[in-house]
Coordinates of C-alpha atoms in Angstrom, one line a residue:
M1 CA 55.0 -37.1 17.7
D2 CA 57.3 -37.9 20.5
H3 CA 60.5 -39.5 20.1
D4 CA 62.9 -41.8 21.8
E5 CA 66.2 -39.5 22.5
G6 CA 68.3 -40.6 19.0
T7 CA 65.7 -41.8 16.9
P8 CA 64.8 -39.1 14.4
P9 CA 61.2 -37.9 13.4
P10 CA 60.2 -40.0 10.2
R11 CA 61.6 -39.1 6.3
W12 CA 58.0 -38.4 5.0
H13 CA 58.1 -40.6 1.5
I14 CA 55.4 -39.1 -0.2
G15 CA 57.8 -35.4 0.0
Q16 CA 59.8 -37.8 -3.2
I17 CA 56.4 -37.8 -5.1
M18 CA 55.7 -33.8 -5.0
E19 CA 59.0 -33.0 -5.6
R20 CA 58.8 -35.3 -8.8
V21 CA 55.2 -33.5 -9.7
L22 CA 56.4 -30.3 -9.2
R23 CA 59.5 -31.1 -11.4
L24 CA 56.7 -33.2 -14.1
A25 CA 54.7 -29.8 -13.9
R26 CA 57.6 -27.7 -14.9
I27 CA 55.7 -24.8 -12.5
P28 CA 58.6 -22.9 -10.7
P29 CA 58.6 -24.0 -6.5
A30 CA 57.5 -20.4 -5.7
E31 CA 54.9 -19.8 -8.0
V32 CA 53.0 -23.3 -5.9
A33 CA 54.1 -21.9 -2.7
A34 CA 52.7 -18.6 -3.6
G35 CA 49.2 -20.8 -4.8
L36 CA 49.1 -23.1 -1.6
G37 CA 48.9 -19.6 0.5
I38 CA 52.2 -21.0 1.8
S39 CA 56.7 -19.8 1.7
P40 CA 59.6 -21.5 -0.3
R41 CA 60.3 -22.6 2.3
G42 CA 57.6 -24.0 3.7
L43 CA 56.8 -26.3 0.7
A44 CA 60.5 -27.3 0.6
R45 CA 60.4 -28.8 3.9
F46 CA 57.2 -30.6 2.0
L47 CA 59.1 -31.7 -0.7
D48 CA 62.4 -32.7 1.9
G49 CA 59.8 -35.4 3.9
T50 CA 61.0 -33.2 6.4
E51 CA 56.7 -32.2 7.4
L52 CA 54.0 -34.4 6.5
P53 CA 52.2 -32.6 4.1
S54 CA 47.7 -32.0 5.8
R55 CA 45.3 -34.1 3.1
L56 CA 43.7 -30.4 2.0
L57 CA 47.1 -28.9 1.1
L58 CA 48.0 -32.3 -0.9
E59 CA 44.9 -32.0 -3.1
R60 CA 45.9 -27.8 -4.2
F61 CA 49.2 -28.8 -4.7
A62 CA 48.6 -31.9 -7.2
R63 CA 45.7 -29.6 -8.7
T64 CA 48.0 -26.7 -8.3
C65 CA 50.2 -28.4 -11.2
G66 CA 47.8 -30.3 -12.8
A67 CA 48.0 -33.7 -11.6
D68 CA 45.9 -36.4 -10.0
P69 CA 45.5 -36.0 -6.1
T70 CA 44.2 -39.3 -6.1
V71 CA 47.6 -41.6 -5.9
L72 CA 49.3 -38.5 -3.9
L73 CA 46.7 -39.0 -1.2
L74 CA 46.9 -42.9 -1.1
V75 CA 50.4 -42.8 -0.7
R76 CA 50.4 -39.9 2.2
E77 CA 48.3 -42.8 4.0
D78 CA 50.0 -45.8 3.7
Q79 CA 52.6 -43.8 5.2
R80 CA 50.8 -42.8 7.9
R81 CA 49.1 -46.0 8.7
R82 CA 53.0 -48.0 8.3
T83 CA 55.1 -45.2 11.0
G84 CA 51.3 -44.8 13.6
V85 CA 51.5 -40.9 13.0

């Protein structure tokens, strides 16, 4: 999605929720990233809200952390609707 000059891209709220799930799971981020097949830096971009994870990656993230993906997926879709992305 292109943004007007001077307008920052949206920050994805789902990242805050993913970070909380990760903290509660007590699994090192590098281990979760490896399980997802992405780099730790890639995971960090999702956690800090820079990038929106795909549905598939979000489902795999939740399962890797022992969480139900339903709420994460609902939050993701709600934010996508609100931002028009």
